[in-house]
Coordinates of C-alpha atoms and ligand atoms in Angstrom, one line a residue:
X1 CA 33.3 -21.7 -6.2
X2 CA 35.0 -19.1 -4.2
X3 CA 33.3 -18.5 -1.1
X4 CA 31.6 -15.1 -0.2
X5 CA 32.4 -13.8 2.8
X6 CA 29.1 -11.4 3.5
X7 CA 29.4 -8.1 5.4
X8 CA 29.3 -8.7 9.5
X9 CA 27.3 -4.8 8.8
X10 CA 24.5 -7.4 7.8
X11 CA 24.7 -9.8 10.8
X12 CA 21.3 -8.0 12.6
X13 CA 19.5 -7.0 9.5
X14 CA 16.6 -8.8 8.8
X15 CA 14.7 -8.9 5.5
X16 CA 11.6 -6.4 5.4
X17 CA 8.8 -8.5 6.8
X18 CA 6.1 -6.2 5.1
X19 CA 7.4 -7.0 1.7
X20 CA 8.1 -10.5 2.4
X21 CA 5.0 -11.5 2.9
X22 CA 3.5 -9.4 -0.5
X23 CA 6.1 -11.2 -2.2
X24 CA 4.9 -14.5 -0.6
X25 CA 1.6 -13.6 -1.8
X26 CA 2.5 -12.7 -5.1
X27 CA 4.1 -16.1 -5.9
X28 CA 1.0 -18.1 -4.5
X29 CA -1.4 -15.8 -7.1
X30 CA 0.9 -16.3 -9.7
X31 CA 0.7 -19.9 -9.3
X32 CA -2.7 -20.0 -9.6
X33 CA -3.6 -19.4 -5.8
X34 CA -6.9 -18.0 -4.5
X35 CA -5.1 -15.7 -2.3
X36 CA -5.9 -12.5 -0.8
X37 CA -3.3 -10.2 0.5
X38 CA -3.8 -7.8 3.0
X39 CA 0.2 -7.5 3.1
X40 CA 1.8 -4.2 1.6
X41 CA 0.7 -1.1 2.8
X42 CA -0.1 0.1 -0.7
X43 CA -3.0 2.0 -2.4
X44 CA -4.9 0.0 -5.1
X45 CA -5.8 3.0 -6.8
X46 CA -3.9 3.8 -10.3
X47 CA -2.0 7.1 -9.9
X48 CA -4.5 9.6 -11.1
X49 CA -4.7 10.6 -14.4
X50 CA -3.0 14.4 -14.2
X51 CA -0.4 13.2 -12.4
X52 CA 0.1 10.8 -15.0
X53 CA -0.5 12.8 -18.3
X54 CA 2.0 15.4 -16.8
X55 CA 5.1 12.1 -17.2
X56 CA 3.6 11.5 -20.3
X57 CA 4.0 14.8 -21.9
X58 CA 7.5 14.8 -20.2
X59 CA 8.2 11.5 -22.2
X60 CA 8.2 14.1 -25.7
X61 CA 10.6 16.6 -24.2
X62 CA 14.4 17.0 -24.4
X63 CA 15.4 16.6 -20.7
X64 CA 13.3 13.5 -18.6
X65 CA 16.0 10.8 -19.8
X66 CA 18.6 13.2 -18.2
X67 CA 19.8 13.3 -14.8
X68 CA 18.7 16.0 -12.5
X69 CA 20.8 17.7 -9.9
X70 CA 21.4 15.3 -6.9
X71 CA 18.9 15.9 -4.7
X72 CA 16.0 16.9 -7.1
X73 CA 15.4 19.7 -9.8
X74 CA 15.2 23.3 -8.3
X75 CA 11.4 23.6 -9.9
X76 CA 10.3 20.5 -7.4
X77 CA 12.3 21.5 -4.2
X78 CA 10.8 24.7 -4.5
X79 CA 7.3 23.3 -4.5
X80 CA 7.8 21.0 -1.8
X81 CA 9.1 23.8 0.6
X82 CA 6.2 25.5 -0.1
X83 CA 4.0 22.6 0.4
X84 CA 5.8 21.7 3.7
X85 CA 6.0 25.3 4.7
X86 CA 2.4 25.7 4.4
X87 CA 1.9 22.8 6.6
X88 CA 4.9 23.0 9.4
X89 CA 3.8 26.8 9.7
X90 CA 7.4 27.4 9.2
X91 CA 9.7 28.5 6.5
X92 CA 11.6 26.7 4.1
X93 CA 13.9 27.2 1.5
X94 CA 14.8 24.5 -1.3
X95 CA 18.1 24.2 0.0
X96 CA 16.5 22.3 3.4
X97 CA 14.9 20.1 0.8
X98 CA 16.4 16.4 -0.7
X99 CA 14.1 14.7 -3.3
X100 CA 15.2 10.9 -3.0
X101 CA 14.1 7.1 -4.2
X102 CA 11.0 7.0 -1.2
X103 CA 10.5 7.9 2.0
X104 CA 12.6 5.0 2.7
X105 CA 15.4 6.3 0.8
X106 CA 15.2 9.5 2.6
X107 CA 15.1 7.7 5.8
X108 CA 18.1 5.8 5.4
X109 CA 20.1 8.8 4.0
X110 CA 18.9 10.2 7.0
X111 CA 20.3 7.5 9.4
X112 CA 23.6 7.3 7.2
X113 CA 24.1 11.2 7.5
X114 CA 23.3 11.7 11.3
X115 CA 24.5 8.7 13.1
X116 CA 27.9 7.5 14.7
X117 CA 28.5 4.5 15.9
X118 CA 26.7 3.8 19.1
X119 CA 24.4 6.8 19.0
X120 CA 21.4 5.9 19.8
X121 CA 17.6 6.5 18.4
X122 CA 14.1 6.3 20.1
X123 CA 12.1 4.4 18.4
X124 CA 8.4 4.1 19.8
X125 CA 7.2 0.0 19.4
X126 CA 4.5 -0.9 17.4
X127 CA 7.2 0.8 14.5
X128 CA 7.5 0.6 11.1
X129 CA 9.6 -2.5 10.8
X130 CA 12.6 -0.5 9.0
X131 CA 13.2 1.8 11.3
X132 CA 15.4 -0.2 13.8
X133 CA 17.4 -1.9 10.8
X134 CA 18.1 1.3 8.8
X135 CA 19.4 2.6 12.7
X136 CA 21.2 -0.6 12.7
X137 CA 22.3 -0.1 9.2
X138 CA 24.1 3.1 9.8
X139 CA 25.7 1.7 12.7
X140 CA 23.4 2.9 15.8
X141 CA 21.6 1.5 18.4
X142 CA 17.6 1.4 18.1
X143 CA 16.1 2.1 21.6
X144 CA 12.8 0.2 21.3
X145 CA 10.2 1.9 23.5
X146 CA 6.8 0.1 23.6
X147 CA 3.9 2.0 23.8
X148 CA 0.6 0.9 25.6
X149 CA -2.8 0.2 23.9
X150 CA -4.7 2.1 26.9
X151 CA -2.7 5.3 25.5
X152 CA -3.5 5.0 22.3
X153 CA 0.1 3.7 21.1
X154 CA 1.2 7.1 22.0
X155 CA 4.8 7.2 23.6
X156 CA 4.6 9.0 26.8
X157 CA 7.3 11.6 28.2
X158 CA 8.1 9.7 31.1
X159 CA 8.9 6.7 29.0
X160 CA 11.0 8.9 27.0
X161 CA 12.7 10.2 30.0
X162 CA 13.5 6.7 31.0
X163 CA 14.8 5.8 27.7
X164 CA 17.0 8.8 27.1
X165 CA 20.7 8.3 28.0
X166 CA 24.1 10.4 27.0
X167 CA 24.0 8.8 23.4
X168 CA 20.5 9.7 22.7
X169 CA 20.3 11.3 19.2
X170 CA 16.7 11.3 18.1
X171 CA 13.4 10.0 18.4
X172 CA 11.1 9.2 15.4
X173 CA 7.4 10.0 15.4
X174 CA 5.4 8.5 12.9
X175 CA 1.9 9.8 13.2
X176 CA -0.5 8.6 11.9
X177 CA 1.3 5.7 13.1
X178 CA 2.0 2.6 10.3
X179 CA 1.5 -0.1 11.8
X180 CA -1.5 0.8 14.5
X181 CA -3.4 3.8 12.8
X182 CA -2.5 5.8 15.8
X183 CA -3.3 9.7 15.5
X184 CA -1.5 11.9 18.7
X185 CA -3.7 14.4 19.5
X186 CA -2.5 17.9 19.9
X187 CA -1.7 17.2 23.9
X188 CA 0.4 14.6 23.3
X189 CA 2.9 16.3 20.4
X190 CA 3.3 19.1 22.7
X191 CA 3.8 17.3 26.0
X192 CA 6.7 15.2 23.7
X193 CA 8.0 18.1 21.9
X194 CA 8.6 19.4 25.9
X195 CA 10.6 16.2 26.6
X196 CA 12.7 17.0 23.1
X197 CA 13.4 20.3 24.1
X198 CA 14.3 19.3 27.5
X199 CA 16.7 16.4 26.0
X200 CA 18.1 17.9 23.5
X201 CA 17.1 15.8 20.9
X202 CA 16.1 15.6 17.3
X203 CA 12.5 14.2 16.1
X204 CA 12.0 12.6 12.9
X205 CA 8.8 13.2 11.9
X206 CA 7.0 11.0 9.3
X207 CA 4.6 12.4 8.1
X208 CA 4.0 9.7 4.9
X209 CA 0.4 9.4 6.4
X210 CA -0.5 12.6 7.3
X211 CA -3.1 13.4 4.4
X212 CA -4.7 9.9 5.7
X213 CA -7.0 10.6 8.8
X214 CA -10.1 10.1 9.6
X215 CA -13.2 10.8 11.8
X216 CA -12.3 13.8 14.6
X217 CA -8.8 13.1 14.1
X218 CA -6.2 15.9 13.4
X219 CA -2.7 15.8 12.1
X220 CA -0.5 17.7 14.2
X221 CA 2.7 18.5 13.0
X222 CA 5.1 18.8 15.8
X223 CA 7.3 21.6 13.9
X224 CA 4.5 23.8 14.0
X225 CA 4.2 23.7 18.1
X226 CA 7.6 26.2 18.4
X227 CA 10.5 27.4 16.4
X228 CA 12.3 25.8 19.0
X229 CA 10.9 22.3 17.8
X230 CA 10.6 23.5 14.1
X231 CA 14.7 23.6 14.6
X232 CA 14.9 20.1 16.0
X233 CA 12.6 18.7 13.6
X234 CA 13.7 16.5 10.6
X235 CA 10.6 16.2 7.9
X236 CA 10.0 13.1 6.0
X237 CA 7.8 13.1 3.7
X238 CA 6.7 11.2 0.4
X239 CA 3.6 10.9 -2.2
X240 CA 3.7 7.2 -2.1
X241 CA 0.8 6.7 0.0
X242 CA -1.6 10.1 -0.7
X243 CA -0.7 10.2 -4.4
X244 CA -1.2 6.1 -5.0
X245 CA 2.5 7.0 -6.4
X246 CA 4.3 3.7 -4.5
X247 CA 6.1 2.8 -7.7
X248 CA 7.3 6.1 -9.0
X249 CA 9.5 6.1 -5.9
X250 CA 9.6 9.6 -4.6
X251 CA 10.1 11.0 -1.2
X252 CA 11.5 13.9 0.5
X253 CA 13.4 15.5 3.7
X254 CA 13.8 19.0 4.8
X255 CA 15.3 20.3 7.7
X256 CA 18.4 21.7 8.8
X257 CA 20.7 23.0 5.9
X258 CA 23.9 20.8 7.4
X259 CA 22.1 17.7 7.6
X260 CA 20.7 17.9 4.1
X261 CA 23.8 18.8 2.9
X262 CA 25.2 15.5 4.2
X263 CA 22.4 13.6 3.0
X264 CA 23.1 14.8 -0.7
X265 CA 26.8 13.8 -0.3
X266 CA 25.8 10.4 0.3
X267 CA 23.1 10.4 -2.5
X268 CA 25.6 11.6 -4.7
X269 CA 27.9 9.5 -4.1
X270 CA 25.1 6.2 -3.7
X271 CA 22.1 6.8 -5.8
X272 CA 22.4 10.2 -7.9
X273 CA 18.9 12.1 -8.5
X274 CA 15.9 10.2 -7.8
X275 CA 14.2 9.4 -11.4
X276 CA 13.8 12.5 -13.6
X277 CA 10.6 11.6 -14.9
X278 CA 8.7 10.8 -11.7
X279 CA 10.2 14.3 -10.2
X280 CA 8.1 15.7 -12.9
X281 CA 5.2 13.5 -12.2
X282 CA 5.4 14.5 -8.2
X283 CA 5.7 18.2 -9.1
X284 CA 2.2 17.6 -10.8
X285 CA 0.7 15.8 -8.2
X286 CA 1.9 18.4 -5.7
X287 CA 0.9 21.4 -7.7
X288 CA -2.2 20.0 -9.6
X289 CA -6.1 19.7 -8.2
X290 CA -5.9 17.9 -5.1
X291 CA -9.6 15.9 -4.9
X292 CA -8.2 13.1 -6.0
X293 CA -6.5 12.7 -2.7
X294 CA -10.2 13.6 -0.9
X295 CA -12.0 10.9 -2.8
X296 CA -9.3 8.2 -1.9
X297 CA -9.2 9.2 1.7
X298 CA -13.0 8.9 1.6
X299 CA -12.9 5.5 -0.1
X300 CA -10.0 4.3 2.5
X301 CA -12.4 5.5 5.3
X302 CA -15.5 3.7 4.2
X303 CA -12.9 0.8 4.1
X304 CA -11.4 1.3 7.6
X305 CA -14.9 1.2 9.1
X306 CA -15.8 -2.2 7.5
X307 CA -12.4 -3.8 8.0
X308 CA -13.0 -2.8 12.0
X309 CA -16.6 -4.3 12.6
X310 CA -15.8 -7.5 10.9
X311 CA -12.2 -8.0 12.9
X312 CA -14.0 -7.4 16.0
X313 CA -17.0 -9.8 15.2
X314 CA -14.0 -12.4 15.2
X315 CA -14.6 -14.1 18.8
X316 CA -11.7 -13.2 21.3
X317 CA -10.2 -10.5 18.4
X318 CA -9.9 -7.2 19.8
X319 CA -9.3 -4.3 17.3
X320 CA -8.5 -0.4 18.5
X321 CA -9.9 2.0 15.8
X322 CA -7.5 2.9 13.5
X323 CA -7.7 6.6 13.0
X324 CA -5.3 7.3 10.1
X325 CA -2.7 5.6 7.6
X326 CA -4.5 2.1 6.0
X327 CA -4.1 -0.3 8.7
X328 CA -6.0 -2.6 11.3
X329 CA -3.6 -4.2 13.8
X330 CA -5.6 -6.4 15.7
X331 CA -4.7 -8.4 18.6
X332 CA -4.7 -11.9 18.0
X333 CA -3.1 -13.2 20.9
X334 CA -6.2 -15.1 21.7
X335 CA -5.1 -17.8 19.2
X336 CA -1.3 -18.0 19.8
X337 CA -0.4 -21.5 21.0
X338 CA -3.4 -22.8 19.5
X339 CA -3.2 -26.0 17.3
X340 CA -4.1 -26.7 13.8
X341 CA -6.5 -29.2 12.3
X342 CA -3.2 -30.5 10.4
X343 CA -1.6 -30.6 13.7
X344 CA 0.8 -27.9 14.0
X345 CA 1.1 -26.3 17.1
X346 CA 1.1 -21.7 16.3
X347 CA 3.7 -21.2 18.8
X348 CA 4.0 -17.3 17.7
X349 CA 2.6 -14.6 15.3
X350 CA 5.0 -15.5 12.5
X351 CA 3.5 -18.9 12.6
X352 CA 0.2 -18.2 12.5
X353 CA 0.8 -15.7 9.7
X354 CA 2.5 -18.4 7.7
X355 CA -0.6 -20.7 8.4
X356 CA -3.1 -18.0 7.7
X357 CA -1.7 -17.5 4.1
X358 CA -1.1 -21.2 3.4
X359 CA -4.1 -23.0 4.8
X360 CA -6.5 -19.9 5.2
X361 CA -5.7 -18.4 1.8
X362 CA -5.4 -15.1 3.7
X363 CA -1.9 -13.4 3.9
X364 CA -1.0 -10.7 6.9
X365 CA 2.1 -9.4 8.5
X366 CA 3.1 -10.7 11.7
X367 CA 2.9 -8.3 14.5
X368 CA 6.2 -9.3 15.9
X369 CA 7.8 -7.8 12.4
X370 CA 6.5 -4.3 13.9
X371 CA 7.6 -4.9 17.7
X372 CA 4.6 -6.2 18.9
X373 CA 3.7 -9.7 18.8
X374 CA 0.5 -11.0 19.2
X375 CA -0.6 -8.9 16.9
X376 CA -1.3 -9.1 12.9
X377 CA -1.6 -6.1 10.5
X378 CA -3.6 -6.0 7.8
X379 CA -3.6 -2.8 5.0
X380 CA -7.5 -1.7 4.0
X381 CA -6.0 -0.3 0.6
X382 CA -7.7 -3.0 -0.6
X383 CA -11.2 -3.2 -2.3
X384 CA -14.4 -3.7 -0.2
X385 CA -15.0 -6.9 -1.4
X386 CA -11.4 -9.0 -0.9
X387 CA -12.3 -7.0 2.9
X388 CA -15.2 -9.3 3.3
X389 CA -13.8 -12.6 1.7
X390 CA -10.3 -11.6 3.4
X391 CA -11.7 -11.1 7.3
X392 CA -14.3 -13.7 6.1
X393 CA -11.5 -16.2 5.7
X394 CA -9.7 -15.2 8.4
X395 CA -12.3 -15.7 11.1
X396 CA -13.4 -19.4 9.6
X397 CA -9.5 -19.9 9.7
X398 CA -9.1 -19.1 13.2
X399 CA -12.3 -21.1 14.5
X400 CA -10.6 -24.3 13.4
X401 CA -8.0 -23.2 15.9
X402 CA -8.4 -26.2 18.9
Ligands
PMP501 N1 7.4 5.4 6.4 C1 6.4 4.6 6.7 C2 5.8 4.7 8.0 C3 5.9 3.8 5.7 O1 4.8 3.0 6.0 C4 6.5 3.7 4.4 C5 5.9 2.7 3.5 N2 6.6 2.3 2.4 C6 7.6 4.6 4.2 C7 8.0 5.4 5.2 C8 8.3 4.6 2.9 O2 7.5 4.9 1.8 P1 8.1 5.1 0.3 O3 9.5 4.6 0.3 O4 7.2 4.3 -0.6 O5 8.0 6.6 0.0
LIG502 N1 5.4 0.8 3.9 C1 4.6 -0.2 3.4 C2 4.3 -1.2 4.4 O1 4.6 -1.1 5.6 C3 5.2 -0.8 2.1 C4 6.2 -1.9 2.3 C5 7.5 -1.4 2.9 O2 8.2 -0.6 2.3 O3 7.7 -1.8 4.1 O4 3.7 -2.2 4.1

């Protein structure tokens, strides 16, 4: 057997935590396991029914098994740049838009396209766990920046400040925020867009959750504060999470004409067009009525607000109101350390995650995965009633805790 000598580009990367643990869920259900998985951030609604009768008539056409140009058909960009215009109170043309495989996708394009080696990118911690490996991935540094509860999660400029150095490149802001729920109000986007100004940096906005809020909160789109910012800002976007469109695997950028241009050399030379028949099916959702994403919102709120009052009925939980995206991320910290009835001692998160799913029959992602450990998230895109087994079985779990 000839030994494979893997990549030293792969010696930091780790695996996605977030889709470990779904997959470790998946293989316990499928081997018969009452398991319930609060693990993937991912709607459990079907994709509605316009958005999928528009792929179906597609299906009968000429053109869906063809490829598209790179960075999606002209009909699609020019709907997005609308859409995005409409929102970023800015202007857009198709040309500052690249339709790629997800968010993700667009996101790593992103981090291929802009980075050199060493530069550097300010990440605010709790973060999505990709962001510091895709950095990593295109050969920059992540600069982790950890946010405090008492703000709300909300990066602050001074802690920018301090974390800005001659290599700086860009900062991401992903609000509402995946993991925490966290929503920055209209103070705090300005008060960073001031610092980004002042540093000369970039901001990479995901906005994948930004049709998700709830309550008094408000999405504020940073690009909208000042041409200024609207020139520094990078928009990544997606229907994954509004549309329930996860597996169709869609998302978008748009910003600066030289960076996208980049970004589609790499896709065309990686990748090619994203899927010709879910462009068709994301033009639809774009274009088409738009309650669907109103009655989900509504169902994920209802959901949000049970998920909370049973997490913080948990004895020494605490649980900060998620105001947007799908996610509770309490802290658990209470029962780090603690020991199992089998004996183990739960030195960490990861350990306690890993004994929640196999002797609580509950599986959720270790906060560490996001930056923040002590933590656990857990995704209310889930239907009421695995909520109350789920939390049910994860506060008997954590009583057994000595
Ligand atoms: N950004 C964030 C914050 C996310 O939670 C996700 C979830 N997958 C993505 C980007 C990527 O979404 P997708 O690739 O499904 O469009
Ligand atoms: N973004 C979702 C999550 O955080 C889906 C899984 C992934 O791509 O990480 O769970």
């Amino acid at each position: 057997m000839p030994q494979i000598k893997i990549s030293s580009r792969l010696d930091p990367i780790k695996p996605s935590i977030t889709l470990a643990v779904t997959a470790k869920a998946a293989k316990l259900k499928a081997d018969g396991v009452d398991i319930i998985s609060f693990g993937a951030g991912e709607p459990d609604f079907d994709t509605p029914e316009h958005i999928k009768a528009a792929a179906r008539a597609a299906l009968d056409g000429k053109t869906v098994g063809k490829y598209t140009e790179v960075g999606g058909t002209l009909q699609l960009r020019t709907a997005i740049a609308a859409e995005l215009a409409r929102v970023h109170h800015t202007t857009l043309t198709p040309d500052q838009v690249l339709v790629s495989s997800g968010a993700k996708h667009s996101l790593y394009n992103l981090f291929m396209a802009l980075l050199d080696p060493g530069d550097e990118v300010i990440i605010p911690a709790p973060y999505w766990v990709s962001y510091p490996d895709m950095v990593m991935l295109a050969g920059g540094k992540p600069i982790i920046v950890e946010t405090r509860a008492e703000d709300d999660f909300a990066v602050t400029p001074d802690q920018i400040r301090a974390a800005c150095s001659g290599k700086t490149r860009a900062i991401i802001l992903c609000s509402p925020s995946n993991p925490t729920g966290a929503v920055y109000t209209r103070a705090q986007i300005e008060a960073l867009g001031k610092i980004v100004v002042e540093k000369d940096l970039l901001v990479i906005s995901d906005d994948i959750y930004r049709q998700l809020v709830y309550g008094d909160a408000v999405y504020t789109s940073i690009a909208s504060i000042s041409p200024e910012l609207a020139a520094r800002t990078i928009l990544v976007d997606g229907v994954s999470k509004t549309y329930a469109m996860t597996g169709w695997r869609i998302g978008y950028t748009a910003g600066p004409l030289p960076l996208i241009k980049a970004m589609a050399k790499i896709q065309g030379q990686s990748t090619s067009n994203p899927t010709n028949i879910s462009q068709v099916a994301t033009l639809a959702a774009l274009t088409g009525p738009q309650d669907c994403v109103a009655t989900m919102r509504a169902a994920f709120d209802e959901r949000r607000q049970e998920m909370v009052k049973l997490l913080r009925a948990i004895p020494n939980v605490t649980c900060r109101e998620p105001k947007g995206a799908f996610y509770a991320f309490p802290d658990v910290s209470a029962y780090v350390g603690k020991k199992s009835q089998e004996g183990s001692i739960l030195d960490d998160d990861v350990q306690l995650c890993d004994w929640l799913c196999e002797v609580g029959k509950v599986a959720v992602v270790p906060g560490s995965g996001f930056g923040a450990p002590g933590h656990v998230r857990l995704s209310y895109a889930t239907s009421m009633a695995n909520i109350r087994e789920g939390v049910g079985r994860l506060a008997t779990a954590l009583a057994t805790l000595k």
